[in-house]
PDB file of C-alpha atoms in Angstrom:
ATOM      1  CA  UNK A  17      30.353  10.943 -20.115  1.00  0.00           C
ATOM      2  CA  UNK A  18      28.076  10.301 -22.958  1.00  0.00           C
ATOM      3  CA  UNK A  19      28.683   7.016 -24.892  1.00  0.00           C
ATOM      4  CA  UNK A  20      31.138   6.643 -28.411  1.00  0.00           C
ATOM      5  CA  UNK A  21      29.370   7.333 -31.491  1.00  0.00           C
ATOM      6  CA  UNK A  22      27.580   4.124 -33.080  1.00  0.00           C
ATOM      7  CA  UNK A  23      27.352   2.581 -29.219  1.00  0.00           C
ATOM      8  CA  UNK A  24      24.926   1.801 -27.071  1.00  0.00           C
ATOM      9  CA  UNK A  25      24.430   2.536 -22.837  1.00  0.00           C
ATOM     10  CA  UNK A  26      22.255   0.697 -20.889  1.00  0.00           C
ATOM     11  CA  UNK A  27      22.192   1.170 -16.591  1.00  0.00           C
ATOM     12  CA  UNK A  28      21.259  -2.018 -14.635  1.00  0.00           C
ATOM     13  CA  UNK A  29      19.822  -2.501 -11.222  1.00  0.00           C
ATOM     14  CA  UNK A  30      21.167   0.602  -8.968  1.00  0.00           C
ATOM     15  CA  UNK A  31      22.556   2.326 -11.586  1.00  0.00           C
ATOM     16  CA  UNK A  32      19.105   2.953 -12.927  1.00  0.00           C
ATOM     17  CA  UNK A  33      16.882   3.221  -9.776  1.00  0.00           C
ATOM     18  CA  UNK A  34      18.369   3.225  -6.489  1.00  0.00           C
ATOM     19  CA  UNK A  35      16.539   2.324  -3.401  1.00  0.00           C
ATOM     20  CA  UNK A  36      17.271   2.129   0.785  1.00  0.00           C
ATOM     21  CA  UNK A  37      18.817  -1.467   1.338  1.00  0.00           C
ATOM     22  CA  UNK A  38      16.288  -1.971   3.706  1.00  0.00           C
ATOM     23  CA  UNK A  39      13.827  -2.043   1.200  1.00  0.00           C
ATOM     24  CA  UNK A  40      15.287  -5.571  -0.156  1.00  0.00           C
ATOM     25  CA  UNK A  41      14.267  -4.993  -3.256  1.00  0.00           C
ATOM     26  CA  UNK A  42      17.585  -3.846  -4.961  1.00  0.00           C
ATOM     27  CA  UNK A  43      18.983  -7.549  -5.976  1.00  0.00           C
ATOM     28  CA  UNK A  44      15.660  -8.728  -7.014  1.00  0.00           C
ATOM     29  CA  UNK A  45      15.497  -5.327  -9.423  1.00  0.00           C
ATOM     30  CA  UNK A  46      18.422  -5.654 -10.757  1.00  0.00           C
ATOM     31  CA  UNK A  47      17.750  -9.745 -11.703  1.00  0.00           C
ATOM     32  CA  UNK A  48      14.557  -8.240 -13.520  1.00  0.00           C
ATOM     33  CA  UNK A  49      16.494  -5.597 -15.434  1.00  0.00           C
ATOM     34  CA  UNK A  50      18.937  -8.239 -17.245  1.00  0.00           C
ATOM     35  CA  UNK A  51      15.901 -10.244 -17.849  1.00  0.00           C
ATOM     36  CA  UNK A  52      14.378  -7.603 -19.491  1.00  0.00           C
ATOM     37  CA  UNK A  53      17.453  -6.824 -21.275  1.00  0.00           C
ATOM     38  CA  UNK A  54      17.942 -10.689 -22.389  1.00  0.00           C
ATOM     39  CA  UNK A  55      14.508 -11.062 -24.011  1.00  0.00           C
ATOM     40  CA  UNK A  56      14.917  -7.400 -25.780  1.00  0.00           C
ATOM     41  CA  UNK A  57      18.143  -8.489 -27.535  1.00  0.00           C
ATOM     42  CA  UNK A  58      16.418 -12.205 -27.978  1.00  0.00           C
ATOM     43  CA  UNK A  59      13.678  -9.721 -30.139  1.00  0.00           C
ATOM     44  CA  UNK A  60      15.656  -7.381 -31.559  1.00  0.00           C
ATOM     45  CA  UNK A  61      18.531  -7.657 -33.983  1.00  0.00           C
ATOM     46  CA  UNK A  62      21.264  -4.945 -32.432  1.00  0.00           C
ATOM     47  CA  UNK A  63      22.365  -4.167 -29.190  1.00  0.00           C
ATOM     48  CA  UNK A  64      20.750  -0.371 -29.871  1.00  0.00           C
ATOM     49  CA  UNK A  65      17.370  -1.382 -30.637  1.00  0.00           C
ATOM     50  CA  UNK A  66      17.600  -3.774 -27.643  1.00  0.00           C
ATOM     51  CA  UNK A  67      18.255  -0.753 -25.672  1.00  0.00           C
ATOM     52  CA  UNK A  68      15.455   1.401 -26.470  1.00  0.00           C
ATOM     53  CA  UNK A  69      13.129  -1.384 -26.040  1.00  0.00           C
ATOM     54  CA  UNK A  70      14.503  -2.090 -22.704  1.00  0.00           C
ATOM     55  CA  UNK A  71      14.044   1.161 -21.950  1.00  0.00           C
ATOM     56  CA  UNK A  72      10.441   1.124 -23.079  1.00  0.00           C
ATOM     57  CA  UNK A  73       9.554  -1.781 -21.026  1.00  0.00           C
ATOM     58  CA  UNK A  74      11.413  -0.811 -17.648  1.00  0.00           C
ATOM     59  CA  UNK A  75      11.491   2.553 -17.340  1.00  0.00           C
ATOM     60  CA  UNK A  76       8.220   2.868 -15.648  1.00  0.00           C
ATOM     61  CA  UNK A  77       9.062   0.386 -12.931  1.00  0.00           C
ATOM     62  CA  UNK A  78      12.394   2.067 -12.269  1.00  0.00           C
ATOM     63  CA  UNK A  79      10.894   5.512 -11.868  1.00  0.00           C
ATOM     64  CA  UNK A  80       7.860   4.277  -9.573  1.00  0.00           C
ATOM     65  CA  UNK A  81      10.367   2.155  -7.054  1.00  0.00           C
ATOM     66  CA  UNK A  82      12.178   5.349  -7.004  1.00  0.00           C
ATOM     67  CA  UNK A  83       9.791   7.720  -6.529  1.00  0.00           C
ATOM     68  CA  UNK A  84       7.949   4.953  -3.741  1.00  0.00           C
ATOM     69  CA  UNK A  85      11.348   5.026  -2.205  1.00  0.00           C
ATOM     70  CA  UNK A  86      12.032   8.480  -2.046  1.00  0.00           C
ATOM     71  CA  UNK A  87       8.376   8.950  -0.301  1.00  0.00           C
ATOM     72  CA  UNK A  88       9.059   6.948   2.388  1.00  0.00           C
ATOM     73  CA  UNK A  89      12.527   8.826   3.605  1.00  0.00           C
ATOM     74  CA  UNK A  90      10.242  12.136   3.979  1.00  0.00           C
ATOM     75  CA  UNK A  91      10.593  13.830   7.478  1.00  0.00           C
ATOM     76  CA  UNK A  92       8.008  15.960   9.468  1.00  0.00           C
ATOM     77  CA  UNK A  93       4.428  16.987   8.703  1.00  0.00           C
ATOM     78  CA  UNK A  94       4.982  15.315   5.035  1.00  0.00           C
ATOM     79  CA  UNK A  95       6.835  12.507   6.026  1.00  0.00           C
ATOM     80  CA  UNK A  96       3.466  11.563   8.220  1.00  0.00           C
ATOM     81  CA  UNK A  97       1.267  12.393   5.480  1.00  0.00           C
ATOM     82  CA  UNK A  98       3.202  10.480   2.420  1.00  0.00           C
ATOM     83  CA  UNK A  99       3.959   7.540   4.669  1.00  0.00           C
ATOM     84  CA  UNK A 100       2.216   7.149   8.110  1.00  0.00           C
ATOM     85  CA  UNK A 101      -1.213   7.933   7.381  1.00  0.00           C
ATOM     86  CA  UNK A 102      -1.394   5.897   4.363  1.00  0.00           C
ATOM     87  CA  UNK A 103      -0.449   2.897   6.322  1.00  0.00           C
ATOM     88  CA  UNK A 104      -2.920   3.791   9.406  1.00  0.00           C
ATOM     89  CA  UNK A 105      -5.673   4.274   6.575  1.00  0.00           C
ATOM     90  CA  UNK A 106      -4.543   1.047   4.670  1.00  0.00           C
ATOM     91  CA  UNK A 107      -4.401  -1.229   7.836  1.00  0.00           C
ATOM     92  CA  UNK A 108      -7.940   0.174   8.889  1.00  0.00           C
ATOM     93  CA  UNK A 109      -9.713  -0.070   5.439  1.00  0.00           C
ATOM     94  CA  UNK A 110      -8.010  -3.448   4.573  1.00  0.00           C
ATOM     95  CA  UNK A 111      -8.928  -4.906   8.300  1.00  0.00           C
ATOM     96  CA  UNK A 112     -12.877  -3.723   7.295  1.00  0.00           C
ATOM     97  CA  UNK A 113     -12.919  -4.747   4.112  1.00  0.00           C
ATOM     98  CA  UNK A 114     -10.131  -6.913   2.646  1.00  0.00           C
ATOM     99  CA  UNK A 115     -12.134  -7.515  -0.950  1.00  0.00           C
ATOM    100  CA  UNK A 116     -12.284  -4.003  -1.435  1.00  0.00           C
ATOM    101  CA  UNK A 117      -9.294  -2.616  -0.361  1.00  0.00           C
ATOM    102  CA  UNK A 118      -5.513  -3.729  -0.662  1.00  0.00           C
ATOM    103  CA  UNK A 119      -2.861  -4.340   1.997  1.00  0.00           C
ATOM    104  CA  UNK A 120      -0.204  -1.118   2.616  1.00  0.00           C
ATOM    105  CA  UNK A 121       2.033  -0.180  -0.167  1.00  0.00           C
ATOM    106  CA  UNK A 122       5.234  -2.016   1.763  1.00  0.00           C
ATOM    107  CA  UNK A 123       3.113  -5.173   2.291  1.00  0.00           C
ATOM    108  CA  UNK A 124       2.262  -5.392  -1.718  1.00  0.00           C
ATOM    109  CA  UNK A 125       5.969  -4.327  -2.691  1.00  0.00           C
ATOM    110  CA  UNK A 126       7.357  -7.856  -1.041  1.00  0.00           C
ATOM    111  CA  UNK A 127       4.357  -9.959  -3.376  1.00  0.00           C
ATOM    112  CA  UNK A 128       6.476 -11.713  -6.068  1.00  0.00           C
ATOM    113  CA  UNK A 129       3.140 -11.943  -8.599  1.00  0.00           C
ATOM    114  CA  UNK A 130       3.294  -7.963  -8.734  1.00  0.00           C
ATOM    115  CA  UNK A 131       4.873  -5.085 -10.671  1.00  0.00           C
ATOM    116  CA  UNK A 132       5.520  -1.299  -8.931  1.00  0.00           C
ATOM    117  CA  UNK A 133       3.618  -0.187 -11.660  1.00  0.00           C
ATOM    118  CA  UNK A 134       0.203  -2.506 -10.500  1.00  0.00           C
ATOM    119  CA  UNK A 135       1.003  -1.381  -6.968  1.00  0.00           C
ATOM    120  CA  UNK A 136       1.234   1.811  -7.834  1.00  0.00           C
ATOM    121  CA  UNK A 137      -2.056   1.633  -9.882  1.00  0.00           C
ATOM    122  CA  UNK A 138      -3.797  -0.275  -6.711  1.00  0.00           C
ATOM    123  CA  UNK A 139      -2.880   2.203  -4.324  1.00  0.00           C
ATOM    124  CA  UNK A 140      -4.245   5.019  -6.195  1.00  0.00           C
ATOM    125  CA  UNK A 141      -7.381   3.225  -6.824  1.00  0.00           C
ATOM    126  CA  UNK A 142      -7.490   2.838  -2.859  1.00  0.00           C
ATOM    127  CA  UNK A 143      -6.832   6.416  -2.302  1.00  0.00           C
ATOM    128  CA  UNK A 144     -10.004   7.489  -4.518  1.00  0.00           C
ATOM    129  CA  UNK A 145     -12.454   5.220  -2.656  1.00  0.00           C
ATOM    130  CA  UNK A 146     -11.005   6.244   0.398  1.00  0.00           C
ATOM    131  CA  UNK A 147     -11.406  10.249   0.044  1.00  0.00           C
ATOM    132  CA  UNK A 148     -14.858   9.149  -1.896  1.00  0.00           C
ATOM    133  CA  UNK A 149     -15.411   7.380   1.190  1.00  0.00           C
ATOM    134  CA  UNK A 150     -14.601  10.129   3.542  1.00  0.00           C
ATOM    135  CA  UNK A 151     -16.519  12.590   1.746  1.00  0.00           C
ATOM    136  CA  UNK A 152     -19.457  10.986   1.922  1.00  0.00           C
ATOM    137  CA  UNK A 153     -18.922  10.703   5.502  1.00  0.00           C
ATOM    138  CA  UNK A 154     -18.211  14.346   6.000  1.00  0.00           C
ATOM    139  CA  UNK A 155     -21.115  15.347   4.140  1.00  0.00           C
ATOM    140  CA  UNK A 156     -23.189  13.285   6.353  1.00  0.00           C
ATOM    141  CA  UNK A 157     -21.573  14.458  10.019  1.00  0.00           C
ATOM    142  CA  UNK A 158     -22.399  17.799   8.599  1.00  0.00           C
ATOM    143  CA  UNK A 159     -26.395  17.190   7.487  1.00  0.00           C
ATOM    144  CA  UNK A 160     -26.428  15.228  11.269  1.00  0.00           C
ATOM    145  CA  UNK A 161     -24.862  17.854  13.321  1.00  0.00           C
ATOM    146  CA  UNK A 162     -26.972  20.675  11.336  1.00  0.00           C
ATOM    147  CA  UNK A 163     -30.145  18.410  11.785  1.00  0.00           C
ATOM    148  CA  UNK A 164     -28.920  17.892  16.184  1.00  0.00           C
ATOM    149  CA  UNK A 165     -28.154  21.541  16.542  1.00  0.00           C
ATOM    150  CA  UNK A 166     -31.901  22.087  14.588  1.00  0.00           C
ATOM    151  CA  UNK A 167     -32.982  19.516  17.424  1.00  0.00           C
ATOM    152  CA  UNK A 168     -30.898  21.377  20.289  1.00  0.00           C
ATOM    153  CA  UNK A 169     -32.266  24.826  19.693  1.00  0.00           C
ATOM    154  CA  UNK A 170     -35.785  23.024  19.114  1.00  0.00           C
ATOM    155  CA  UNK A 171     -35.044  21.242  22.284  1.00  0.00           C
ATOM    156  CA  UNK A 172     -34.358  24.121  24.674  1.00  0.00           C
ATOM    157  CA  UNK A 173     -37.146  26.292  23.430  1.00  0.00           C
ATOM    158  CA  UNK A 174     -39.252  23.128  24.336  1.00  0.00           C
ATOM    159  CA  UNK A 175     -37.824  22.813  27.363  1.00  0.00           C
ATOM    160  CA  UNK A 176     -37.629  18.717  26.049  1.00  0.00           C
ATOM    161  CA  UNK A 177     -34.286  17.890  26.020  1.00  0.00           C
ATOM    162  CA  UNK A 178     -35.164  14.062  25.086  1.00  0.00           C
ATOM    163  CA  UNK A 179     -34.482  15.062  21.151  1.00  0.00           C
ATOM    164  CA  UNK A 180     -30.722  15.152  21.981  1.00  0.00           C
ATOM    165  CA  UNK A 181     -29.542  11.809  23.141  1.00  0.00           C
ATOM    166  CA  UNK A 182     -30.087   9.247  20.210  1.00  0.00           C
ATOM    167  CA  UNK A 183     -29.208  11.750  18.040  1.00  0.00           C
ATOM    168  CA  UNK A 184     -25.977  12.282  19.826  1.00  0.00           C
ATOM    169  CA  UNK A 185     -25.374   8.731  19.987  1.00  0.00           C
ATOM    170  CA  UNK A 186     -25.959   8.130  16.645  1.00  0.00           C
ATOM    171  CA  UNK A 187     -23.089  10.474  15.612  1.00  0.00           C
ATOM    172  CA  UNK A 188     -20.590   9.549  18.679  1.00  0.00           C
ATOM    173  CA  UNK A 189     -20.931   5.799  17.436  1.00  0.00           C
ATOM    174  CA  UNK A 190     -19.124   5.975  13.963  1.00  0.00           C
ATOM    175  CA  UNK A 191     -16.487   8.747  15.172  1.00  0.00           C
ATOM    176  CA  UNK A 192     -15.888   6.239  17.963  1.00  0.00           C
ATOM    177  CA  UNK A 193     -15.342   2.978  16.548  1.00  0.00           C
ATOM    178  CA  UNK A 194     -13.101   4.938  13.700  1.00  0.00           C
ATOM    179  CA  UNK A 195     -10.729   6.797  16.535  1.00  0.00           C
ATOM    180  CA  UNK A 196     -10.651   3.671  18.625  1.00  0.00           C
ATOM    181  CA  UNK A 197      -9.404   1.637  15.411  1.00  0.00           C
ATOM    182  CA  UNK A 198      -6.882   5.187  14.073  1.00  0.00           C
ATOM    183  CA  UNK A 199      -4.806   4.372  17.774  1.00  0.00           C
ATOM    184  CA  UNK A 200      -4.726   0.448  17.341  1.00  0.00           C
ATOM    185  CA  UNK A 201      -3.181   1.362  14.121  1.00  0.00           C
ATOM    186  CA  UNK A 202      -1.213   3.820  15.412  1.00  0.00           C
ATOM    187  CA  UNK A 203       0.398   1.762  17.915  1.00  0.00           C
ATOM    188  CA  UNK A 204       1.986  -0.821  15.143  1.00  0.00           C
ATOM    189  CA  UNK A 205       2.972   1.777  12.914  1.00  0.00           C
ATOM    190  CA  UNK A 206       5.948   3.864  13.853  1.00  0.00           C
ATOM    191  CA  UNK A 207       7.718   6.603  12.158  1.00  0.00           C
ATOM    192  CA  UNK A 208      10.854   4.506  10.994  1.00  0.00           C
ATOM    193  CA  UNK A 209      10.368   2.980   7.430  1.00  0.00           C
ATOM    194  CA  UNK A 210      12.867  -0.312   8.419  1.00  0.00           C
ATOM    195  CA  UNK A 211      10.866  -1.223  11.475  1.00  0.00           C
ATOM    196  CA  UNK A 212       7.624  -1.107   9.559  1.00  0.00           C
ATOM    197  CA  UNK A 213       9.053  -3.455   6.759  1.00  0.00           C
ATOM    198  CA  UNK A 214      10.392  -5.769   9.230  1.00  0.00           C
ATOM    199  CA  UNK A 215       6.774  -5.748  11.069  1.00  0.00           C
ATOM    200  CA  UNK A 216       5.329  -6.181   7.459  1.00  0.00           C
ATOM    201  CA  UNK A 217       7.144  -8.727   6.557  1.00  0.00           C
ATOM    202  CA  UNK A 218       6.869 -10.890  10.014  1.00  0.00           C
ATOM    203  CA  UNK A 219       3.279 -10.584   8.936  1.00  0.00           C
ATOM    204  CA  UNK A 220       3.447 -11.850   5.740  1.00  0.00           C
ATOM    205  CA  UNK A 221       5.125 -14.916   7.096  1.00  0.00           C
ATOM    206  CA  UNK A 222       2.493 -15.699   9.567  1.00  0.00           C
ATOM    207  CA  UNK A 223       0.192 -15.319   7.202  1.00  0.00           C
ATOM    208  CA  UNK A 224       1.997 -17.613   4.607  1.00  0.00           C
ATOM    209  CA  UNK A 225       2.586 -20.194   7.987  1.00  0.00           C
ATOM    210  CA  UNK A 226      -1.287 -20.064   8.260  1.00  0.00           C
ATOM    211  CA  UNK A 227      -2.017 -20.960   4.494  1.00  0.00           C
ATOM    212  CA  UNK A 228      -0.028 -23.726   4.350  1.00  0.00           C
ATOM    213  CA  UNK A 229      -1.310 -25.182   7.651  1.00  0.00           C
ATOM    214  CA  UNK A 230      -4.695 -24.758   6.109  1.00  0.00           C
ATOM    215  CA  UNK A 231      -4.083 -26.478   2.923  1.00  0.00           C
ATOM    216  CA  UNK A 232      -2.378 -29.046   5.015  1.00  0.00           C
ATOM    217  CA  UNK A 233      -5.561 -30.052   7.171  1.00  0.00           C
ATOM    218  CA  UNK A 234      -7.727 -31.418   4.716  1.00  0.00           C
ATOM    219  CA  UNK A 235      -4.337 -33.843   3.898  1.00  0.00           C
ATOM    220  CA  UNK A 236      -3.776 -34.831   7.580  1.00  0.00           C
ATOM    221  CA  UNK A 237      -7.622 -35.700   7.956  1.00  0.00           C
ATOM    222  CA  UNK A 238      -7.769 -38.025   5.189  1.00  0.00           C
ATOM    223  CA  UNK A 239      -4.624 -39.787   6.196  1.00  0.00           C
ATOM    224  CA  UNK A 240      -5.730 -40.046   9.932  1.00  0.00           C
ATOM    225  CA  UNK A 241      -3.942 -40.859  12.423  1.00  0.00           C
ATOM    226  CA  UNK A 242      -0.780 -43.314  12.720  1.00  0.00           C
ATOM    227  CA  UNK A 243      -1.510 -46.429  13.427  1.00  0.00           C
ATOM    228  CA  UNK A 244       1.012 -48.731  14.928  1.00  0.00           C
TER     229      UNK A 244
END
């Protein structure tokens, strides 16, 4: 029911955006909400202005963790298309070309240094340069298969069918090396969102295990070894 007159409701943590446990995001949501809230009534002098500019500042975040959530938990032809494919296309683009392109939307969700709205933002950045990507591609398989049927018909009226092999090659190569990478990345992602985070995150802690030994080696090589 909607509040007294002259008072104030704020919702907190699952109250305001409710995600799948699994996610293991809820707690650290809901310790971000009253932090909001305790610097918006440090700035403000009431409890109803603190509100609305709590509201200002989080609202965002809760809808996007929602809405990320929510997109995840799709079934069938969607469900492959709003989660699946976007983490086959991540894993390959990121593996090519990690300065360019960002990690999977699950891997950046677990990074403490980022908000849902920045991951939101980077992941739609990704998916432009992506399709731009693609297009361009496309556009090209189309001038090279025009340009080997061109060589084909050219070919046979010849009676010189030496046109048609490097040009064949040339477009079996890319289509190739992009299928052969689509099934590796097939293979590690499967269709349940909780075994995906729990691969993601096993990777994330490898990866952190492989930093520190990094930063470590310069330490143990200027120390040497013990003496007795």
């Amino acid at each position: 029911r909607p509040p007294p007159p002259g008072r104030a409701t704020v919702l907190l943590g699952d109250a305001a955006h409710t995600v799948k446990p699994y996610f293991g995001l809820g707690v650290n949501s809901a310790f971000e909400d009253v932090a909001a809230f305790k610097t918006a009534l440090d700035e403000t002098s009431s409890v109803k202005d603190a509100v609305r500019l709590f509201s200002k500042r989080r609202a965002a975040e809760a809808r996007i963790i929602v809405q990320m959530s929510r997109s995840f938990d799709r079934g069938g032809l969607l469900g492959f298309v709003s989660f699946i494919l976007p983490l086959i296309l991540d894993g390959i683009f990121h593996k090519a070309l990690p300065s360019v392109f960002a990690p999977n939307t699950l891997a950046m969700m677990q990074r403490e240094d980022l908000r849902f709205v920045d991951v939101r933002w980077r992941k739609r950045r990704d998916r432009a340069l992506q399709v731009a990507i693609f297009t361009a591609f496309a556009a090209t398989f189309v001038m090279a298969v025009t340009t080997a049927v061109r060589a084909v018909v050219g070919a046979v009226l010849a009676r010189n069918l030496t046109p048609i092999s490097p040009i064949s090659g040339l477009l079996a190569a890319p289509v190739a090396i992009f299928g052969a990478r689509w099934l590796s990345q097939r293979r590690q992602v499967q269709g349940d969102v909780a075994d995906v985070l729990a691969a993601q995150q096993k990777q994330m802690h490898e990866m952190e295990a492989k930093a520190d030994n990094a930063a470590k080696e310069p330490e143990l090589q200027q120390t040497g070894p013990a003496t007795a």
